[in-house]
């Protein structure tokens, strides 16, 4: 589904991603772990199309298209979704109206008719139930005054509404209590099919008990330095990152 | 500018009025014209040294070549006004053909010239608020106004529908001095829409003055929509007086115009009044908009709220100067003032100066001014959900303007402004 090759990206002259290679196939779940500042969110942002980052080398092929050439909205329309680590608050913009506009713009691009108000509301009802998003939150301004956990639920609610092919969840588990974690993870699992793929960024093995990954990668200083199965996450939980840093032999 | 050049420019401008014949006018109005003409002769046009006009150059307004005739022929325009009452003025003159009324008890709505002939209250009020002795543009309006709208609500009368006053600049280089008078007697209620539009592509200059009397316990809302052409000049002045327990709200929307200056002066003469001043200016190209507001708290226990917001694109320039003056007697005053600006390019500028001048000790007053850019993170967030950049921008700008738009009490005007913002910013990259 997505093939990332030798991806280099920098911001303000500092190279953050230093040659990422990663292929994710339909139906797979990949997890990326790694110390703070290693470039996990940067990778997510570059894939979603944030233009502050300059891609200096490499390529990303998404379903046969050169993803890096697309505008953020066209990536979303092609089926890329990013659940942000820090979802932004947008006062004055209704959570529900903006989603409706977005969905209908996507449908228009795909040559589909706009969703009727009734169908849209039906979907909102179903999908918000999936992540137990409080009814009140749907009608408020986007993320405004939401608690940390509510913001994360709202991200997964949007993911459910947009039905992406490839989702990146950037630390969706941080800020969630145990019950909320289970609810959100269940939601993500329900959205999983053999035709879509998920990239989960996390610091905690705990999440991976619920969303079981096929592969776990360790990102360190802008490179994937180790790849394994779900047991790698357990090992990291136990031993930390030091042994990998030594293994990788990467110097600052 | 040298003194001789200034005199030359003034002479050039005043020459436009030389051949006007006001002999048809009623006596009290003629007297007012003569008094005002004396001030016109005495006063100078403002320069960069005039504090009140510091950021707005009027030279090009004065130097223009204008015409002042009533337009011949049909005016091709669909006003689509959802009201039973609409007064249309064309190049400063009253257009009987384009206006329509339906009688309502206690609501007197007519042209100013009709009212001068038929109304007795007008003699006591006309040209008593306008500051002809201080402001040359006010004096010019009093001396040379062609016609205007007159609205008089009798005691406890309620206007069931919004009353529209529409001024059309219909001739290229029309110079118009429309003059309006609104008298709200005790306990009366009305909503007014005051709109300025243009059907020509040249440069016209509209110098409009509106005097407003809001008597005890009366309630008036004015929605001012400025939508002239992108070459047009406008100076608009509202001179307002509020008595005890009255409510007054004015919402100013500046949607177009090359140079627009708004002078809004509100005098609070009784206790327990409430006043709202809201404004939204959406500028592009080289447009220049200057909002000057003065609120004078003279009596205790009054509240004034002021909220002005601007979105500045391209090389546009905005000026906001809001002054709240709290007199020594005006204890327990609540006065809030805020000006927020969104600057979309490096070349757009805003001069924002909220001012509080307080001489009473037991008051609650606050003022603030902010200038920012479009939130890039929010823009990216919306786009990452599949929204085009255009609509994401429109959505964010609409959200920014929303708390001003919310103040509009006339539903059709509210929809019009929202639609304007949507289409306006969808068009921009
Ligand atoms: N706008 C920026 N300007 C300069 N440096 C930046 C900027 N954004 C990110 N960085 C740097 O890039 C590096 C990678 O940041 P990134 O957010 O991708 O890390 P991360 O792996 O997601 O960390 P965390 O686990 O804390 O979320 C960090 O050193 C960070 O300081
Ligand atoms: Mg991160």
XYZ file of C-alpha atoms and ligand atoms in Angstrom:
713
model
C 0.000 0.000 0.000
C 2.713 2.452 0.969
C 6.389 2.225 0.242
C 8.810 4.688 1.797
C 12.315 4.661 0.379
C 15.381 6.455 1.706
C 13.287 9.339 2.996
C 15.255 12.344 4.217
C 13.564 15.436 5.614
C 14.781 18.517 7.383
C 13.384 21.558 9.075
C 15.146 24.887 9.176
C 18.310 23.259 7.914
C 18.385 20.473 10.507
C 18.019 17.002 9.111
C 15.458 15.058 11.163
C 14.691 12.059 8.978
C 17.856 10.480 7.707
C 16.914 7.705 5.342
C 13.708 5.912 6.272
C 12.794 2.698 4.500
C 9.441 1.159 5.259
C 6.849 -0.818 3.379
C 3.357 -1.427 4.686
C 0.957 -3.748 2.928
C -2.827 -3.773 2.995
C -4.195 -5.512 6.073
C -1.040 -4.901 8.130
C -0.510 -3.052 11.372
C 2.936 -1.572 11.981
C 4.123 0.057 15.177
C 6.883 2.627 15.469
C 8.547 3.161 18.807
C 11.554 5.209 19.726
C 12.909 7.771 22.150
C 11.624 11.333 22.328
C 12.799 13.489 19.490
C 13.769 10.603 17.274
C 11.545 11.821 14.421
C 8.328 9.808 14.768
C 5.952 12.778 14.520
C 8.117 14.264 11.806
C 7.605 11.145 9.724
C 3.862 11.354 10.328
C 3.793 15.053 9.352
C 5.813 14.485 6.200
C 3.444 11.725 5.136
C 0.413 13.924 5.824
C 1.900 16.783 3.813
C 2.964 19.429 6.259
C 4.991 21.903 4.241
C 7.297 23.145 7.006
C 9.359 20.022 6.422
C 11.561 19.880 3.415
C 11.999 16.490 1.847
C 15.582 16.434 0.582
C 15.828 12.862 -0.666
C 13.810 9.716 -1.140
C 10.335 8.801 -2.274
C 6.959 7.690 -0.991
C 4.722 5.606 -3.191
C 1.117 5.361 -2.053
C -1.121 3.055 -4.075
C 0.928 3.756 -7.154
C 1.018 7.522 -6.702
C 3.890 9.789 -5.729
C 2.516 10.847 -2.356
C 5.022 13.654 -1.847
C 3.673 15.505 -4.868
C 0.154 15.751 -3.454
C -1.349 18.590 -1.433
C -2.446 17.599 2.090
C -6.127 17.572 1.074
C -5.367 15.354 -1.914
C -3.539 12.905 0.314
C -6.592 12.788 2.574
C -8.788 12.235 -0.475
C -6.475 9.443 -1.626
C -7.004 7.785 1.750
C -4.263 8.969 4.125
C -5.294 9.890 7.645
C -3.232 11.262 10.500
C -4.493 11.180 14.073
C -2.406 14.008 15.512
C -0.291 13.724 18.628
C -1.457 17.215 19.575
C -4.795 17.949 17.854
C -5.186 21.691 17.364
C -8.093 23.640 18.865
C -10.056 25.665 16.314
C -12.444 28.073 18.045
C -15.540 28.995 16.080
C -15.393 26.029 13.695
C -18.008 23.422 14.422
C -16.646 19.907 14.807
C -19.537 18.451 12.901
C -19.951 21.052 10.167
C -16.315 20.970 9.231
C -16.406 17.175 8.929
C -19.440 17.403 6.730
C -17.732 19.908 4.445
C -14.598 17.759 4.334
C -16.486 14.546 3.592
C -18.533 16.140 0.879
C -15.470 17.668 -0.756
C -13.867 14.231 -0.749
C -17.007 12.691 -2.239
C -17.183 15.384 -4.886
C -13.609 14.632 -5.939
C -14.517 10.967 -6.196
C -17.543 11.797 -8.326
C -20.031 10.839 -5.611
C -23.115 12.798 -4.596
C -22.956 14.682 -1.308
C -24.209 12.802 1.726
C -27.742 13.737 2.667
C -28.155 15.395 6.054
C -29.936 12.273 7.267
C -27.242 9.841 6.135
C -24.552 12.057 7.536
C -26.205 12.239 10.951
C -26.755 8.501 10.931
C -23.046 7.997 10.351
C -22.147 10.486 13.042
C -24.326 8.531 15.432
C -22.780 5.182 14.595
C -19.202 6.333 14.471
C -19.278 8.381 17.633
C -20.747 5.379 19.442
C -17.733 3.412 18.271
C -15.368 5.527 20.381
C -18.006 6.552 22.939
C -17.546 10.209 22.061
C -19.760 12.339 24.261
C -22.699 13.689 22.237
C -22.048 17.244 23.355
C -18.539 17.251 21.913
C -19.706 16.698 18.366
C -21.435 20.053 18.288
C -18.708 22.071 19.931
C -15.878 23.873 18.164
C -13.122 21.559 16.918
C -11.227 20.328 20.009
C -11.888 23.573 21.853
C -11.810 22.965 25.570
C -11.676 19.189 25.032
C -9.699 17.209 27.609
C -6.609 15.373 26.385
C -8.522 12.094 26.189
C -11.500 13.701 24.451
C -9.232 15.105 21.768
C -7.841 11.629 21.074
C -11.319 10.116 20.853
C -12.301 12.878 18.485
C -9.369 11.989 16.230
C -10.485 8.374 16.017
C -14.083 9.486 15.503
C -12.916 11.517 12.496
C -10.931 8.550 11.248
C -14.060 6.420 11.461
C -16.041 9.031 9.532
C -13.432 9.418 6.792
C -12.764 5.677 6.336
C -9.126 6.041 5.271
C -7.025 3.367 3.624
C -3.908 4.202 5.546
C -4.047 5.639 9.073
C -1.221 6.965 11.175
C -1.989 7.140 14.889
C 0.562 9.392 16.553
C 0.573 8.599 20.272
C -3.169 8.253 20.320
C -2.773 6.337 23.573
C -1.024 9.077 25.529
C -3.414 10.914 27.787
C -5.941 8.095 27.804
C -6.885 6.286 30.985
C -7.085 2.475 30.966
C -10.795 2.319 30.105
C -10.512 4.945 27.406
C -7.510 3.177 25.953
C -9.546 0.004 25.558
C -12.453 1.866 23.983
C -10.253 3.677 21.489
C -8.255 0.549 20.659
C -11.472 -1.437 20.160
C -12.662 1.303 17.832
C -9.472 1.109 15.799
C -9.713 -2.683 15.628
C -13.295 -2.526 14.404
C -12.204 -0.234 11.590
C -9.515 -2.671 10.541
C -10.095 -4.614 7.337
C -7.917 -6.591 4.994
C -7.896 -3.584 2.668
C -6.564 -0.915 4.973
C -3.377 -0.462 6.912
C -2.387 1.223 10.150
C 0.793 2.764 11.465
C 0.753 3.134 15.235
C 3.264 5.432 16.917
C 3.547 4.799 20.633
C 5.829 4.728 23.641
C 3.880 2.022 25.429
C 3.686 -1.663 24.865
C 0.313 -1.540 26.651
C -1.460 -0.204 23.544
C -0.005 -3.018 21.476
C -1.759 -5.547 23.695
C -4.968 -4.204 22.200
C -3.869 -3.228 18.729
C -1.627 -6.134 17.878
C 1.082 -5.172 15.380
C 2.495 -7.374 12.668
C 5.768 -5.470 12.814
C 7.441 -3.231 15.359
C 10.104 -0.742 14.255
C 12.434 1.314 16.356
C 13.139 4.799 15.084
C 16.289 6.388 16.408
C 17.856 9.610 15.206
C 15.847 9.651 12.027
C 16.444 6.036 10.981
C 14.737 2.729 11.545
C 17.420 0.881 13.448
C 15.573 -2.293 14.362
C 12.533 -4.206 13.187
C 10.868 -7.165 14.828
C 7.502 -8.658 15.710
C 5.319 -7.761 18.679
C 7.838 -9.281 21.055
C 10.248 -6.478 20.280
C 7.840 -4.104 22.024
C 7.942 -6.278 25.149
C 11.694 -6.347 25.056
C 11.862 -2.564 24.751
C 9.464 -2.166 27.635
C 11.773 -4.249 29.759
C 15.185 -3.058 28.671
C 14.652 0.489 27.403
C 16.434 1.822 24.327
C 20.042 1.835 25.426
C 20.902 -1.575 24.051
C 19.504 -0.583 20.706
C 21.445 2.654 20.645
C 24.591 0.620 21.309
C 23.597 -1.934 18.696
C 22.864 0.661 16.140
C 26.229 2.224 16.776
C 24.790 5.557 15.785
C 26.684 8.507 17.100
C 25.293 11.962 17.566
C 1.613 70.186 1.773
C 2.176 73.890 1.421
C -0.495 76.252 2.640
C -1.229 77.668 -0.773
C -1.666 74.207 -2.240
C -4.051 73.322 0.577
C -6.095 76.428 -0.162
C -6.113 75.600 -3.842
C -7.377 72.083 -3.127
C -10.074 73.357 -0.794
C -11.242 75.876 -3.370
C -11.309 73.184 -5.987
C -13.482 70.958 -3.814
C -15.866 73.701 -2.709
C -16.303 74.868 -6.310
C -18.486 71.797 -6.818
C -21.149 73.349 -4.600
C -21.044 76.850 -6.051
C -23.965 76.480 -8.405
C -26.252 74.500 -6.127
C -29.598 76.093 -5.536
C -31.255 75.407 -2.196
C -33.921 78.098 -2.488
C -36.586 75.365 -2.468
C -35.582 74.335 1.054
C -37.633 75.218 4.157
C -36.510 78.140 6.278
C -35.078 76.391 9.340
C -33.013 74.142 7.107
C -31.759 77.083 5.061
C -30.603 78.747 8.251
C -28.704 75.583 9.224
C -27.116 75.491 5.804
C -25.951 79.078 6.107
C -24.466 78.508 9.561
C -22.694 75.404 8.337
C -21.360 77.173 5.291
C -19.621 79.621 7.590
C -17.841 76.694 9.250
C -16.932 75.237 5.900
C -15.202 78.490 5.011
C -13.430 78.669 8.354
C -12.275 75.054 8.781
C -9.437 73.359 6.930
C -9.364 69.887 5.534
C -7.414 67.556 7.796
C -3.750 66.838 7.132
C -1.296 64.365 8.628
C -0.852 66.846 11.451
C -4.508 66.594 12.435
C -4.489 63.987 15.209
C -8.036 62.786 14.465
C -7.077 62.054 10.850
C -3.504 61.012 11.384
C -3.558 57.775 9.369
C -6.025 58.720 6.662
C -5.046 61.059 3.865
C -7.981 62.919 2.369
C -6.066 64.690 -0.348
C -7.254 62.494 -3.159
C -10.841 62.894 -1.995
C -10.552 66.648 -2.138
C -8.731 66.810 -5.430
C -11.266 64.739 -7.363
C -13.529 66.130 -10.078
C -17.096 65.291 -9.237
C -20.623 65.816 -10.453
C -23.693 66.362 -8.328
C -26.672 65.842 -10.598
C -29.593 63.502 -10.171
C -29.020 60.556 -12.530
C -31.170 60.413 -15.639
C -32.816 57.249 -16.786
C -33.463 53.870 -15.247
C -31.246 52.327 -12.633
C -30.582 48.726 -13.370
C -30.448 47.108 -9.991
C -32.157 44.357 -8.064
C -32.238 45.469 -4.470
C -33.936 42.294 -3.206
C -34.835 43.868 0.103
C -36.925 41.632 2.355
C -38.869 44.440 3.977
C -41.995 46.498 3.454
C -40.028 49.684 3.982
C -37.147 50.862 1.912
C -35.896 54.337 1.144
C -33.548 54.530 -1.789
C -31.266 57.468 -2.328
C -29.385 57.917 -5.565
C -26.308 60.159 -5.661
C -27.602 61.789 -2.494
C -31.118 62.437 -3.879
C -34.282 60.661 -2.884
C -35.618 58.272 -5.506
C -39.362 58.002 -5.268
C -39.490 55.334 -7.985
C -37.135 52.970 -6.223
C -38.504 53.465 -2.707
C -41.511 51.841 -1.136
C -43.343 52.121 2.177
C -46.190 50.576 4.034
C -47.822 52.560 6.764
C -47.424 51.362 10.305
C -48.814 53.019 13.381
C -46.362 55.417 14.993
C -43.628 54.730 12.449
C -42.884 57.701 10.218
C -40.471 56.854 7.472
C -39.903 59.238 4.580
C -37.337 61.249 2.720
C -35.715 64.002 4.714
C -37.130 66.649 2.377
C -40.688 65.368 2.872
C -40.152 65.429 6.617
C -38.836 68.991 6.495
C -42.174 70.049 4.950
C -44.456 67.931 7.090
C -42.923 67.077 10.426
C -42.657 69.454 13.364
C -40.237 67.412 15.469
C -37.518 67.733 12.850
C -37.066 71.449 13.529
C -36.022 70.757 17.114
C -33.560 68.001 16.193
C -32.087 68.597 12.777
C -28.390 69.520 12.772
C -28.187 69.740 16.532
C -25.825 66.774 16.959
C -23.549 67.087 13.966
C -20.282 68.740 14.854
C -20.202 71.272 12.057
C -17.985 73.594 14.064
C -15.233 70.935 14.415
C -15.456 68.694 11.382
C -15.349 70.142 7.905
C -16.954 67.049 6.368
C -19.890 67.367 8.764
C -20.218 71.041 7.939
C -20.080 70.266 4.201
C -22.881 67.753 4.650
C -25.096 70.149 6.591
C -24.458 72.968 4.147
C -24.832 71.010 0.919
C -26.810 67.821 1.616
C -29.193 66.935 -1.180
C -31.631 64.681 0.642
C -31.697 61.651 2.885
C -33.887 59.435 5.005
C -36.003 60.404 7.959
C -37.185 57.904 10.528
C -39.316 58.887 13.457
C -40.800 56.403 15.890
C -43.455 57.831 18.115
C -43.736 57.005 21.808
C -43.877 53.220 22.396
C -44.167 52.496 18.671
C -42.536 49.327 17.427
C -41.456 48.835 13.828
C -42.415 45.275 12.987
C -39.897 44.930 10.170
C -36.417 46.265 9.540
C -36.325 49.657 7.848
C -33.924 49.888 4.938
C -32.053 52.954 3.818
C -30.048 52.319 0.679
C -27.724 54.804 -0.904
C -26.619 54.150 -4.475
C -23.700 55.876 -6.134
C -24.968 55.655 -9.661
C -22.833 58.040 -11.665
C -19.144 57.852 -12.215
C -17.584 60.521 -10.000
C -20.815 61.327 -8.198
C -20.359 63.467 -5.120
C -23.152 62.750 -2.642
C -23.959 64.273 0.704
C -26.816 62.149 1.998
C -28.223 63.261 5.329
C -30.283 61.024 7.599
C -32.148 61.692 10.793
C -33.437 59.020 13.150
C -35.604 59.939 16.116
C -36.636 57.213 18.527
C -39.113 58.497 21.051
C -39.565 57.062 24.524
C -40.091 53.281 24.584
C -39.962 52.822 20.826
C -38.170 50.032 19.017
C -36.708 49.597 15.538
C -34.056 47.930 13.466
C -32.464 49.788 10.595
C -30.328 48.600 7.713
C -28.182 51.354 6.263
C -26.561 50.248 3.091
C -24.265 52.018 0.632
C -23.748 50.468 -2.756
C -22.533 51.484 -6.156
C -23.649 50.738 -9.700
C -20.749 52.393 -11.468
C -17.100 51.579 -11.894
C -15.536 55.010 -11.506
C -14.659 56.941 -8.398
C -17.493 58.436 -6.425
C -17.373 60.148 -3.065
C -20.149 59.682 -0.546
C -20.067 61.900 2.520
C -22.952 60.624 4.629
C -24.073 61.952 7.956
C -26.694 60.408 10.220
C -28.006 61.954 13.406
C -29.616 59.575 15.865
C -31.708 60.348 18.934
C -32.557 57.459 21.234
C -34.907 58.636 23.930
C -35.665 57.014 27.283
C -36.125 53.256 27.205
C -36.044 53.168 23.424
C -34.219 50.446 21.542
C -32.487 50.870 18.197
C -30.252 48.630 16.132
C -28.461 49.899 13.037
C -26.747 47.543 10.627
C -24.486 49.503 8.381
C -23.300 47.664 5.292
C -20.693 49.462 3.204
C -20.433 47.854 -0.163
C -19.545 50.541 -2.683
C -17.188 49.909 -5.593
C -13.512 49.273 -5.169
C -12.649 52.765 -6.433
C -15.146 54.647 -4.300
C -14.535 56.923 -1.354
C -16.799 57.201 1.626
C -16.884 59.170 4.822
C -19.730 58.174 7.092
C -20.549 59.781 10.375
C -23.126 58.691 12.918
C -23.779 61.135 15.671
C -25.789 59.447 18.418
C -27.410 60.599 21.614
C -28.796 58.126 24.165
C -31.120 58.922 27.054
C -31.799 57.008 30.270
C -32.492 53.234 30.013
C -32.093 53.211 26.260
C -30.380 50.523 24.199
C -28.437 51.229 21.053
C -26.483 48.891 18.844
C -24.599 49.625 15.658
C -22.882 46.990 13.526
C -20.592 48.319 10.810
C -19.594 46.017 7.962
C -17.083 47.371 5.501
C -16.981 44.995 2.568
C -15.625 47.198 -0.207
C -14.453 50.718 -1.090
C -11.102 52.319 -1.886
C -11.117 54.563 1.141
C -13.686 54.374 3.901
C -13.682 56.446 7.032
C -16.265 55.911 9.768
C -16.775 58.449 12.512
C -19.010 57.124 15.213
C -19.757 59.347 18.168
C -22.039 58.282 20.961
C -23.088 60.472 23.811
C -24.601 58.756 26.860
C -26.820 61.295 28.554
C -28.759 59.190 31.055
C -28.217 56.370 33.528
C -28.566 52.655 32.776
C -28.011 52.839 29.071
C -26.553 49.982 27.074
C -24.498 50.430 23.943
C -22.942 47.971 21.517
C -20.558 48.958 18.758
C -19.451 46.141 16.525
C -17.485 46.269 13.338
C -16.061 43.979 10.725
C -13.824 45.156 7.898
C -12.639 42.871 5.141
C -9.962 44.539 3.085
C -8.018 43.627 -0.003
C -6.003 45.290 -2.745
C -4.990 48.777 -1.633
C -8.139 49.443 0.328
C -7.956 51.681 3.324
C -10.508 51.637 6.120
C -10.437 53.824 9.177
C -12.850 53.324 12.068
C -12.943 56.057 14.651
C -15.341 55.601 17.530
C -15.967 57.775 20.555
C -18.193 56.804 23.442
C -18.792 59.428 26.097
C -19.954 58.066 29.425
C -21.408 61.089 31.182
C -23.771 59.445 33.684
C -23.427 56.563 36.170
C -24.356 52.907 35.629
C -24.000 52.659 31.882
C -22.558 49.801 29.884
C -20.765 49.961 26.549
C -19.357 47.031 24.591
C -17.181 47.441 21.575
C -15.927 44.691 19.306
C -14.168 45.431 16.006
C -12.509 42.827 13.856
C -10.587 43.101 10.629
C -9.185 40.792 7.999
C -6.514 42.464 5.933
C -5.228 41.024 2.697
C -2.830 42.228 -0.021
C -1.535 45.752 0.620
C -4.592 46.994 2.468
C -4.372 49.264 5.466
C -6.675 49.440 8.432
C -7.032 51.950 11.225
C -8.909 51.461 14.436
C -9.159 54.208 16.982
C -11.684 53.633 19.703
C -11.957 56.100 22.504
C -13.994 55.606 25.622
C -14.277 58.654 27.785
C -15.585 58.216 31.330
C -16.609 61.441 32.994
C -16.016 62.071 36.698
C -19.758 61.657 37.375
C -20.018 58.352 35.531
C -19.434 55.952 38.430
C -20.183 52.236 37.970
C -19.447 52.473 34.285
C -18.761 49.200 32.513
C -16.885 49.713 29.282
C -15.291 46.977 27.213
C -13.403 47.489 24.033
C -11.624 45.049 21.814
C -10.037 45.161 18.375
C -8.716 41.995 16.764
C -7.045 41.857 13.385
C -5.964 39.128 11.077
C -3.264 40.141 8.665
C -2.949 37.778 5.713
C 0.136 39.222 3.991
C 3.366 40.970 4.929
C 2.261 44.073 3.054
C -1.008 44.674 4.868
C -0.928 46.907 7.904
C -3.127 47.874 10.796
C -2.892 50.799 13.157
C -4.887 49.932 16.214
C -5.331 52.298 19.096
C -7.930 51.553 21.737
C -8.044 54.344 24.269
C -9.603 54.704 27.682
C -9.799 58.045 29.382
C -11.244 57.613 32.850
C -12.012 60.287 35.414
C -14.318 58.286 37.708
C -12.847 55.918 40.310
C -15.437 53.169 40.620
C -15.582 51.703 37.133
C -14.899 48.487 35.249
C -13.194 49.124 31.978
C -10.992 47.052 29.754
C -9.538 47.324 26.322
C -7.371 45.179 24.148
C -5.986 44.892 20.687
C -4.536 41.868 18.931
C -3.016 41.281 15.534
C -2.308 37.825 14.202
C -2.060 35.702 11.126
C -4.147 32.856 9.911
C -3.410 29.860 12.136
C -1.270 27.643 9.890
C -1.693 24.657 12.176
C -5.446 24.921 12.042
C -5.280 25.313 8.276
C -3.199 22.149 7.979
C -5.518 20.259 10.297
C -8.556 21.063 8.166
C -6.746 20.242 4.944
C -5.494 16.960 6.350
C -9.159 15.995 6.670
C -9.730 16.550 2.968
C -10.874 20.158 2.900
C -9.413 22.248 0.089
C -7.140 25.088 1.072
C -9.700 27.577 -0.196
C -12.556 26.308 1.890
C -10.314 25.757 4.909
C -9.315 29.412 4.730
C -12.915 30.513 4.294
C -13.962 28.394 7.265
C -11.255 29.860 9.494
C -11.963 33.430 8.434
C -15.677 32.921 8.926
C -14.943 31.608 12.415
C -12.814 34.662 13.148
C -15.623 36.981 12.067
C -18.382 34.952 13.706
C -18.678 36.800 17.004
C -19.223 40.093 15.191
C -21.705 38.602 12.724
C -23.655 37.083 15.626
C -24.636 40.578 16.696
C -26.748 41.183 13.617
C -30.395 41.165 14.621
C -31.739 41.106 11.049
C -31.582 37.536 9.777
C -31.343 38.385 6.069
C -28.407 40.719 6.675
C -26.673 38.067 8.737
C -27.031 35.525 5.944
C -25.824 38.058 3.420
C -22.655 38.809 5.391
C -21.910 35.127 5.963
C -22.396 34.368 2.298
C -20.182 37.297 1.403
C -17.350 36.025 3.591
C -17.698 32.520 2.169
C -17.603 33.509 -1.469
C -15.093 36.299 -0.945
C -12.480 34.061 0.638
C -13.195 31.030 -1.523
C -12.071 33.191 -4.412
C -8.743 33.960 -2.837
C -5.980 31.409 -3.319
N 9.766 23.307 13.889
C 10.902 22.697 14.303
N 12.061 23.401 14.343
C 13.210 22.804 14.756
N 13.289 21.536 15.176
C 12.162 20.804 15.149
C 10.912 21.345 14.724
N 9.986 20.376 14.801
C 10.618 19.280 15.288
N 11.909 19.544 15.505
C 12.916 18.620 16.050
O 12.860 17.404 15.335
C 13.144 16.341 16.195
C 12.124 15.236 16.011
O 10.883 15.672 16.529
P 9.592 14.752 16.511
O 8.461 15.552 16.993
O 9.469 14.125 15.199
O 9.985 13.652 17.594
P 9.131 12.429 18.143
O 9.904 11.226 17.825
O 7.750 12.496 17.656
O 9.200 12.706 19.698
P 8.106 12.453 20.858
O 8.256 11.042 21.254
O 8.554 13.362 21.954
O 6.768 12.778 20.325
C 13.226 16.891 17.597
O 14.586 17.025 17.961
C 12.577 18.228 17.469
O 13.092 19.151 18.385
Mg 5.913 12.825 18.500
